[in-house]
mmCIF file of C-alpha atoms in Angstrom:
data_model
loop_
_atom_site.group_PDB
_atom_site.id
_atom_site.type_symbol
_atom_site.label_atom_id
_atom_site.label_comp_id
_atom_site.label_asym_id
_atom_site.label_seq_id
_atom_site.Cartn_x
_atom_site.Cartn_y
_atom_site.Cartn_z
ATOM 1 C CA UNK A 195 0.026 -0.029 -0.119
ATOM 2 C CA UNK A 196 2.680 2.423 1.064
ATOM 3 C CA UNK A 197 4.626 1.610 -2.354
ATOM 4 C CA UNK A 198 1.417 2.113 -4.400
ATOM 5 C CA UNK A 199 1.023 5.479 -2.705
ATOM 6 C CA UNK A 200 4.362 6.734 -3.469
ATOM 7 C CA UNK A 201 4.390 5.485 -7.042
ATOM 8 C CA UNK A 202 1.238 7.761 -7.691
ATOM 9 C CA UNK A 203 3.188 10.467 -5.814
ATOM 10 C CA UNK A 204 6.078 10.381 -8.045
ATOM 11 C CA UNK A 205 3.865 10.086 -11.076
ATOM 12 C CA UNK A 206 2.019 13.283 -9.666
ATOM 13 C CA UNK A 207 5.356 14.775 -8.976
ATOM 14 C CA UNK A 208 6.529 14.269 -12.756
ATOM 15 C CA UNK A 209 3.345 15.522 -14.113
ATOM 16 C CA UNK A 210 3.592 18.897 -12.018
ATOM 17 C CA UNK A 211 7.229 19.066 -12.748
ATOM 18 C CA UNK A 212 6.210 18.755 -16.467
ATOM 19 C CA UNK A 213 3.340 21.427 -16.171
ATOM 20 C CA UNK A 214 5.450 24.226 -14.587
ATOM 21 C CA UNK A 215 7.761 23.985 -17.288
ATOM 22 C CA UNK A 216 10.290 21.967 -15.848
ATOM 23 C CA UNK A 217 12.889 20.395 -18.306
ATOM 24 C CA UNK A 218 14.517 16.654 -18.089
ATOM 25 C CA UNK A 219 17.213 16.898 -20.928
ATOM 26 C CA UNK A 220 17.123 13.439 -22.965
ATOM 27 C CA UNK A 221 13.991 12.426 -21.324
ATOM 28 C CA UNK A 222 13.310 9.692 -24.050
ATOM 29 C CA UNK A 223 16.721 8.357 -23.692
ATOM 30 C CA UNK A 224 16.727 8.322 -19.982
ATOM 31 C CA UNK A 225 13.254 6.896 -20.187
ATOM 32 C CA UNK A 226 14.929 4.099 -22.656
ATOM 33 C CA UNK A 227 17.866 3.229 -20.573
ATOM 34 C CA UNK A 228 15.548 2.952 -17.269
ATOM 35 C CA UNK A 229 13.501 0.571 -18.898
ATOM 36 C CA UNK A 230 16.099 -1.852 -20.094
ATOM 37 C CA UNK A 231 17.701 -1.572 -16.377
ATOM 38 C CA UNK A 232 14.285 -2.490 -15.074
ATOM 39 C CA UNK A 233 13.756 -5.160 -17.529
ATOM 40 C CA UNK A 234 17.228 -6.745 -16.412
ATOM 41 C CA UNK A 235 16.362 -6.554 -12.850
ATOM 42 C CA UNK A 236 12.825 -8.067 -13.606
ATOM 43 C CA UNK A 237 14.564 -10.911 -15.128
ATOM 44 C CA UNK A 238 16.991 -11.135 -12.140
ATOM 45 C CA UNK A 239 14.097 -11.578 -9.466
ATOM 46 C CA UNK A 240 12.600 -14.389 -11.706
ATOM 47 C CA UNK A 241 15.959 -16.095 -12.276
ATOM 48 C CA UNK A 242 16.815 -15.787 -8.617
ATOM 49 C CA UNK A 243 13.763 -16.519 -7.019
ATOM 50 C CA UNK A 244 13.391 -19.477 -4.916
ATOM 51 C CA UNK A 245 9.774 -19.271 -5.214
ATOM 52 C CA UNK A 246 9.269 -19.942 -8.975
ATOM 53 C CA UNK A 247 11.629 -22.763 -9.161
ATOM 54 C CA UNK A 248 10.052 -24.704 -5.956
ATOM 55 C CA UNK A 249 6.903 -23.684 -7.597
ATOM 56 C CA UNK A 250 7.940 -25.182 -11.156
ATOM 57 C CA UNK A 251 8.403 -28.739 -9.509
ATOM 58 C CA UNK A 252 5.295 -28.658 -7.567
ATOM 59 C CA UNK A 253 2.776 -27.180 -9.778
ATOM 60 C CA UNK A 254 -0.198 -29.169 -10.634
ATOM 61 C CA UNK A 255 -2.693 -28.503 -13.590
ATOM 62 C CA UNK A 256 -5.749 -27.523 -10.707
ATOM 63 C CA UNK A 257 -3.553 -24.930 -9.280
ATOM 64 C CA UNK A 258 -3.292 -23.243 -12.893
ATOM 65 C CA UNK A 259 -7.092 -23.225 -13.479
ATOM 66 C CA UNK A 260 -7.625 -19.843 -11.556
ATOM 67 C CA UNK A 261 -4.463 -18.126 -13.220
ATOM 68 C CA UNK A 262 -5.743 -19.351 -16.595
ATOM 69 C CA UNK A 263 -9.143 -18.126 -15.993
ATOM 70 C CA UNK A 264 -7.915 -14.659 -14.549
ATOM 71 C CA UNK A 265 -5.820 -14.145 -17.522
ATOM 72 C CA UNK A 266 -8.331 -14.995 -20.228
ATOM 73 C CA UNK A 267 -11.341 -13.133 -18.525
ATOM 74 C CA UNK A 268 -8.874 -10.235 -18.362
ATOM 75 C CA UNK A 269 -7.918 -10.235 -22.013
ATOM 76 C CA UNK A 270 -11.420 -10.682 -23.169
ATOM 77 C CA UNK A 271 -13.004 -8.054 -21.185
ATOM 78 C CA UNK A 272 -10.528 -5.470 -22.169
ATOM 79 C CA UNK A 273 -10.456 -6.456 -25.849
ATOM 80 C CA UNK A 274 -14.361 -5.794 -25.643
ATOM 81 C CA UNK A 275 -13.570 -2.335 -24.068
ATOM 82 C CA UNK A 276 -12.173 -1.582 -27.568
ATOM 83 C CA UNK A 277 -15.562 -1.386 -28.473
ATOM 84 C CA UNK A 278 -16.584 1.676 -26.072
ATOM 85 C CA UNK A 279 -12.983 3.670 -26.069
ATOM 86 C CA UNK A 280 -12.949 3.792 -29.874
ATOM 87 C CA UNK A 281 -9.805 5.974 -29.553
ATOM 88 C CA UNK A 282 -7.347 2.649 -29.039
ATOM 89 C CA UNK A 283 -7.479 -0.616 -31.098
ATOM 90 C CA UNK A 284 -8.041 -4.357 -29.747
ATOM 91 C CA UNK A 285 -4.312 -5.108 -29.036
ATOM 92 C CA UNK A 286 -3.838 -1.642 -26.925
ATOM 93 C CA UNK A 287 -7.132 -2.237 -24.979
ATOM 94 C CA UNK A 288 -5.776 -5.830 -24.058
ATOM 95 C CA UNK A 289 -2.222 -4.350 -23.218
ATOM 96 C CA UNK A 290 -4.046 -1.917 -20.551
ATOM 97 C CA UNK A 291 -5.756 -4.551 -18.984
ATOM 98 C CA UNK A 292 -3.121 -7.104 -19.069
ATOM 99 C CA UNK A 293 -1.173 -5.457 -16.260
ATOM 100 C CA UNK A 294 -3.653 -7.197 -14.035
ATOM 101 C CA UNK A 295 -2.594 -5.093 -11.154
ATOM 102 C CA UNK A 296 0.954 -4.597 -11.792
ATOM 103 C CA UNK A 297 0.573 -0.885 -12.692
ATOM 104 C CA UNK A 298 4.003 0.257 -12.622
ATOM 105 C CA UNK A 299 5.710 -2.158 -15.087
ATOM 106 C CA UNK A 300 2.875 -2.338 -17.429
ATOM 107 C CA UNK A 301 2.634 1.458 -17.794
ATOM 108 C CA UNK A 302 6.219 1.650 -18.569
ATOM 109 C CA UNK A 303 6.611 -0.934 -21.324
ATOM 110 C CA UNK A 304 3.491 -0.026 -22.781
ATOM 111 C CA UNK A 305 4.755 3.894 -23.021
ATOM 112 C CA UNK A 306 8.127 2.517 -24.380
ATOM 113 C CA UNK A 307 7.035 -0.034 -26.634
ATOM 114 C CA UNK A 308 4.320 2.265 -28.017
ATOM 115 C CA UNK A 309 6.384 5.565 -28.655
ATOM 116 C CA UNK A 310 7.921 4.413 -31.933
ATOM 117 C CA UNK A 311 4.615 3.611 -33.389
ATOM 118 C CA UNK A 312 2.220 6.164 -32.305
ATOM 119 C CA UNK A 313 4.623 9.084 -30.920
ATOM 120 C CA UNK A 314 5.595 10.198 -27.480
ATOM 121 C CA UNK A 315 2.486 12.052 -26.645
ATOM 122 C CA UNK A 316 -0.330 9.252 -27.245
ATOM 123 C CA UNK A 317 2.424 6.534 -26.253
ATOM 124 C CA UNK A 318 2.466 8.684 -22.793
ATOM 125 C CA UNK A 319 -1.334 8.826 -22.803
ATOM 126 C CA UNK A 320 -1.544 5.120 -23.074
ATOM 127 C CA UNK A 321 0.844 4.501 -20.340
ATOM 128 C CA UNK A 322 -0.792 6.784 -17.860
ATOM 129 C CA UNK A 323 -4.307 4.845 -18.533
ATOM 130 C CA UNK A 324 -2.407 1.628 -17.791
ATOM 131 C CA UNK A 325 -1.175 2.842 -14.607
ATOM 132 C CA UNK A 326 -4.542 4.237 -13.835
ATOM 133 C CA UNK A 327 -6.344 1.130 -14.533
ATOM 134 C CA UNK A 328 -3.797 -1.189 -12.940
ATOM 135 C CA UNK A 329 -3.806 1.070 -9.732
ATOM 136 C CA UNK A 330 -7.791 1.007 -9.479
ATOM 137 C CA UNK A 331 -7.630 -2.708 -9.926
ATOM 138 C CA UNK A 332 -5.178 -3.061 -7.271
ATOM 139 C CA UNK A 333 -6.930 -0.513 -4.969
ATOM 140 C CA UNK A 334 -10.331 -1.981 -5.706
ATOM 141 C CA UNK A 335 -8.981 -5.457 -4.536
ATOM 142 C CA UNK A 336 -7.508 -3.840 -1.393
ATOM 143 C CA UNK A 337 -10.719 -2.240 -0.249
ATOM 144 C CA UNK A 338 -13.518 -4.787 -1.831
ATOM 145 C CA UNK A 339 -11.986 -8.248 -1.238
ATOM 146 C CA UNK A 340 -14.540 -9.056 1.397
ATOM 147 C CA UNK A 341 -17.338 -7.697 -0.457
ATOM 148 C CA UNK A 342 -16.239 -9.739 -3.649
ATOM 149 C CA UNK A 343 -15.880 -12.448 -1.641
ATOM 150 C CA UNK A 344 -19.333 -12.428 -0.575
ATOM 151 C CA UNK A 345 -20.777 -11.945 -3.752
ATOM 152 C CA UNK A 346 -18.560 -14.118 -5.763
ATOM 153 C CA UNK A 347 -17.175 -16.846 -3.842
ATOM 154 C CA UNK A 348 -13.623 -17.158 -2.091
ATOM 155 C CA UNK A 349 -11.653 -17.477 -5.598
ATOM 156 C CA UNK A 350 -12.715 -14.125 -6.997
ATOM 157 C CA UNK A 351 -10.832 -11.733 -4.694
ATOM 158 C CA UNK A 352 -7.624 -13.588 -5.848
ATOM 159 C CA UNK A 353 -8.609 -13.288 -9.637
ATOM 160 C CA UNK A 354 -9.363 -9.647 -9.277
ATOM 161 C CA UNK A 355 -6.061 -9.237 -7.344
ATOM 162 C CA UNK A 356 -4.413 -10.394 -10.460
ATOM 163 C CA UNK A 357 -0.395 -10.200 -10.471
ATOM 164 C CA UNK A 358 -0.773 -8.707 -6.928
ATOM 165 C CA UNK A 359 -2.214 -11.837 -5.233
ATOM 166 C CA UNK A 360 1.187 -13.203 -4.177
ATOM 167 C CA UNK A 361 2.563 -10.024 -2.636
ATOM 168 C CA UNK A 362 0.852 -6.360 -2.004
ATOM 169 C CA UNK A 363 -2.912 -7.878 -1.718
ATOM 170 C CA UNK A 364 -2.231 -11.321 -0.019
ATOM 171 C CA UNK A 365 -2.758 -10.236 3.480
ATOM 172 C CA UNK A 366 -6.355 -8.717 2.637
ATOM 173 C CA UNK A 367 -7.000 -12.001 0.395
ATOM 174 C CA UNK A 368 -6.468 -14.391 3.066
ATOM 175 C CA UNK A 369 -8.555 -12.229 5.585
ATOM 176 C CA UNK A 370 -11.586 -12.289 2.957
ATOM 177 C CA UNK A 371 -11.212 -15.726 1.386
ATOM 178 C CA UNK A 372 -9.541 -17.948 4.343
ATOM 179 C CA UNK A 373 -6.026 -18.694 5.024
ATOM 180 C CA UNK A 374 -6.495 -22.110 3.317
ATOM 181 C CA UNK A 375 -6.349 -19.950 -0.043
ATOM 182 C CA UNK A 376 -2.753 -19.159 0.454
ATOM 183 C CA UNK A 377 -1.212 -21.468 -1.861
ATOM 184 C CA UNK A 378 -3.640 -20.894 -4.606
ATOM 185 C CA UNK A 379 -3.250 -17.098 -4.319
ATOM 186 C CA UNK A 380 0.616 -17.436 -4.127
ATOM 187 C CA UNK A 381 0.798 -19.287 -7.503
ATOM 188 C CA UNK A 382 -1.766 -17.367 -9.137
ATOM 189 C CA UNK A 383 0.194 -14.194 -8.081
ATOM 190 C CA UNK A 384 3.447 -15.355 -9.325
ATOM 191 C CA UNK A 385 2.616 -16.881 -12.502
ATOM 192 C CA UNK A 386 0.402 -13.939 -13.538
ATOM 193 C CA UNK A 387 3.174 -11.233 -12.258
ATOM 194 C CA UNK A 388 5.775 -13.309 -14.466
ATOM 195 C CA UNK A 389 3.670 -13.177 -17.452
ATOM 196 C CA UNK A 390 3.130 -9.460 -17.405
ATOM 197 C CA UNK A 391 6.051 -8.593 -19.074
ATOM 198 C CA UNK A 392 5.860 -11.096 -21.659
ATOM 199 C CA UNK A 393 2.351 -10.503 -22.175
ATOM 200 C CA UNK A 394 2.274 -6.880 -22.929
ATOM 201 C CA UNK A 395 5.827 -7.086 -24.850
ATOM 202 C CA UNK A 396 3.866 -9.936 -27.228
ATOM 203 C CA UNK A 397 0.417 -7.876 -27.478
ATOM 204 C CA UNK A 398 2.130 -5.023 -28.560
ATOM 205 C CA UNK A 399 5.002 -6.424 -30.834
ATOM 206 C CA UNK B 142 10.309 -5.516 -28.259
ATOM 207 C CA UNK B 143 13.103 -7.831 -29.037
ATOM 208 C CA UNK B 144 15.833 -5.637 -27.099
ATOM 209 C CA UNK B 145 13.176 -5.578 -23.977
ATOM 210 C CA UNK B 146 13.282 -9.576 -24.218
ATOM 211 C CA UNK B 147 16.667 -10.003 -24.552
ATOM 212 C CA UNK B 148 17.464 -7.712 -21.258
ATOM 213 C CA UNK B 149 14.765 -9.888 -19.374
ATOM 214 C CA UNK B 150 16.134 -13.148 -20.896
ATOM 215 C CA UNK B 151 19.956 -11.761 -19.621
ATOM 216 C CA UNK B 152 18.455 -11.299 -16.226
ATOM 217 C CA UNK B 153 16.964 -14.451 -15.893
ATOM 218 C CA UNK B 154 20.510 -15.958 -16.439
ATOM 219 C CA UNK B 155 22.103 -13.113 -14.083
ATOM 220 C CA UNK B 156 19.769 -14.118 -11.501
ATOM 221 C CA UNK B 157 19.802 -17.820 -11.608
ATOM 222 C CA UNK B 158 23.933 -17.599 -11.680
ATOM 223 C CA UNK B 159 23.757 -15.211 -8.464
ATOM 224 C CA UNK B 160 20.756 -17.059 -6.921
ATOM 225 C CA UNK B 161 22.571 -18.057 -3.811
ATOM 226 C CA UNK B 162 24.154 -14.651 -3.500
ATOM 227 C CA UNK B 163 23.231 -11.705 -1.010
ATOM 228 C CA UNK B 164 22.936 -9.186 -3.812
ATOM 229 C CA UNK B 165 19.587 -10.527 -4.931
ATOM 230 C CA UNK B 166 18.442 -9.164 -1.524
ATOM 231 C CA UNK B 167 18.728 -5.645 -2.653
ATOM 232 C CA UNK B 168 16.987 -6.135 -5.813
ATOM 233 C CA UNK B 169 13.167 -5.021 -4.699
ATOM 234 C CA UNK B 170 14.814 -1.970 -3.507
ATOM 235 C CA UNK B 171 16.600 -1.147 -6.486
ATOM 236 C CA UNK B 172 13.746 -2.385 -8.849
ATOM 237 C CA UNK B 173 11.508 0.308 -6.568
ATOM 238 C CA UNK B 174 13.837 3.045 -7.133
ATOM 239 C CA UNK B 175 13.818 2.207 -11.081
ATOM 240 C CA UNK B 176 10.116 2.155 -11.044
ATOM 241 C CA UNK B 177 9.774 5.552 -9.165
ATOM 242 C CA UNK B 178 12.513 7.122 -11.520
ATOM 243 C CA UNK B 179 10.374 5.767 -14.476
ATOM 244 C CA UNK B 180 7.023 7.044 -13.077
ATOM 245 C CA UNK B 181 8.443 10.714 -12.710
ATOM 246 C CA UNK B 182 9.684 10.642 -16.439
ATOM 247 C CA UNK B 183 6.061 9.471 -17.234
ATOM 248 C CA UNK B 184 4.554 12.158 -15.173
ATOM 249 C CA UNK B 185 6.700 14.445 -16.762
ATOM 250 C CA UNK B 186 6.089 13.849 -20.365
ATOM 251 C CA UNK B 187 2.055 13.943 -19.626
ATOM 252 C CA UNK B 188 2.596 17.212 -17.834
ATOM 253 C CA UNK B 189 4.719 18.814 -20.272
ATOM 254 C CA UNK B 190 1.896 18.101 -22.710
ATOM 255 C CA UNK B 191 -0.979 20.685 -22.483
ATOM 256 C CA UNK B 192 -3.086 18.337 -24.499
ATOM 257 C CA UNK B 193 -2.838 15.220 -22.152
ATOM 258 C CA UNK B 194 -3.369 17.514 -19.077
ATOM 259 C CA UNK B 195 -6.531 18.851 -20.296
ATOM 260 C CA UNK B 196 -8.050 15.408 -20.963
ATOM 261 C CA UNK B 197 -6.922 14.046 -17.403
ATOM 262 C CA UNK B 198 -10.545 13.267 -16.495
ATOM 263 C CA UNK B 199 -10.927 11.347 -19.914
ATOM 264 C CA UNK B 200 -8.209 9.549 -19.255
ATOM 265 C CA UNK B 201 -9.436 8.249 -15.654
ATOM 266 C CA UNK B 202 -12.660 7.246 -17.120
ATOM 267 C CA UNK B 203 -10.791 4.967 -19.516
ATOM 268 C CA UNK B 204 -8.866 3.504 -16.837
ATOM 269 C CA UNK B 205 -11.801 3.035 -14.559
ATOM 270 C CA UNK B 206 -13.486 1.368 -17.814
ATOM 271 C CA UNK B 207 -10.620 -1.144 -18.360
ATOM 272 C CA UNK B 208 -10.000 -1.812 -14.531
ATOM 273 C CA UNK B 209 -13.740 -2.486 -13.838
ATOM 274 C CA UNK B 210 -14.254 -4.504 -16.958
ATOM 275 C CA UNK B 211 -10.961 -6.812 -16.391
ATOM 276 C CA UNK B 212 -11.993 -6.799 -12.327
ATOM 277 C CA UNK B 213 -15.831 -8.058 -13.319
ATOM 278 C CA UNK B 214 -14.589 -10.458 -15.716
ATOM 279 C CA UNK B 215 -11.864 -12.082 -13.644
ATOM 280 C CA UNK B 216 -14.467 -12.260 -10.484
ATOM 281 C CA UNK B 217 -17.227 -14.369 -12.533
ATOM 282 C CA UNK B 218 -14.358 -16.599 -14.272
ATOM 283 C CA UNK B 219 -13.083 -17.222 -10.558
ATOM 284 C CA UNK B 220 -16.558 -18.379 -9.705
ATOM 285 C CA UNK B 221 -17.047 -20.473 -12.669
ATOM 286 C CA UNK B 222 -13.866 -22.075 -11.831
ATOM 287 C CA UNK B 223 -14.544 -22.537 -8.273
ATOM 288 C CA UNK B 224 -18.039 -23.987 -8.949
ATOM 289 C CA UNK B 225 -17.269 -26.457 -11.585
ATOM 290 C CA UNK B 226 -13.484 -27.358 -10.940
ATOM 291 C CA UNK B 227 -12.154 -26.420 -7.381
ATOM 292 C CA UNK B 228 -15.314 -26.907 -5.028
ATOM 293 C CA UNK B 229 -15.961 -30.555 -6.053
ATOM 294 C CA UNK B 230 -12.255 -31.380 -5.028
ATOM 295 C CA UNK B 231 -12.693 -29.354 -1.887
ATOM 296 C CA UNK B 232 -16.197 -30.905 -1.213
ATOM 297 C CA UNK B 233 -14.268 -34.160 -1.218
ATOM 298 C CA UNK B 234 -12.102 -33.408 1.435
ATOM 299 C CA UNK B 235 -14.885 -31.541 3.431
ATOM 300 C CA UNK B 236 -16.686 -34.635 3.837
ATOM 301 C CA UNK B 237 -13.799 -36.704 5.097
#
């Protein structure tokens, strides 16, 4: 929660700095360099993760049901949004949703990947929507988990949490759904978290 | 796209090679700092563009639509999976 608020604060500070006419020399190059550094670190955390390796050894098809359902439902619903938000095409809408709560990575990736194709301004716009959409999804989980569990059953808060179900939202999820869901929530979160970087890249590639 | 994946794969290899080293413990901190720096630059790109600034409300609505659609669809899918897939096995263990 603290990290989410700080992320939002950094975005707001950046916006204010830009609005006040502040300058960042070589902002494009800086953003690209930071993206590569981030991607390297994301790779490192996946490669060095004990969780993921032990997960690969123990994962059963049943545990995959929920993450696959979350992924397909999110992509399907996001694709339908292209009918309402006519400005963006189906792939861009799917990329907007595909962060599944992982707001920072997906927004930055979308901005960088789309800049050469649609220009820096539109790409920044798309990245901002991605950031807000995924932030709203995470906040929605944090605030609404008990209600979601009562309405849609105990698996639903985990699905809504998306990529965050293994870390940020895990404590809230266990409270809402019951502690017996811990393994499913962690597997769900790790798999979706890992998939975000590949998913966004493939959707916009 | 290819370059991005290349950096992920290079990181994967480095992370695997360093998996027993303490250097990985600092990774979440440095990752957060990188992300915060990037968000500041993203904010700056938006803020320095008056066209985007004037339509912030519109961007928020689009974000809300994407978030609501994805969340609702995920909740419904989870409900279906729970009813037809997980509950049966859970029910079996409850009966014991």
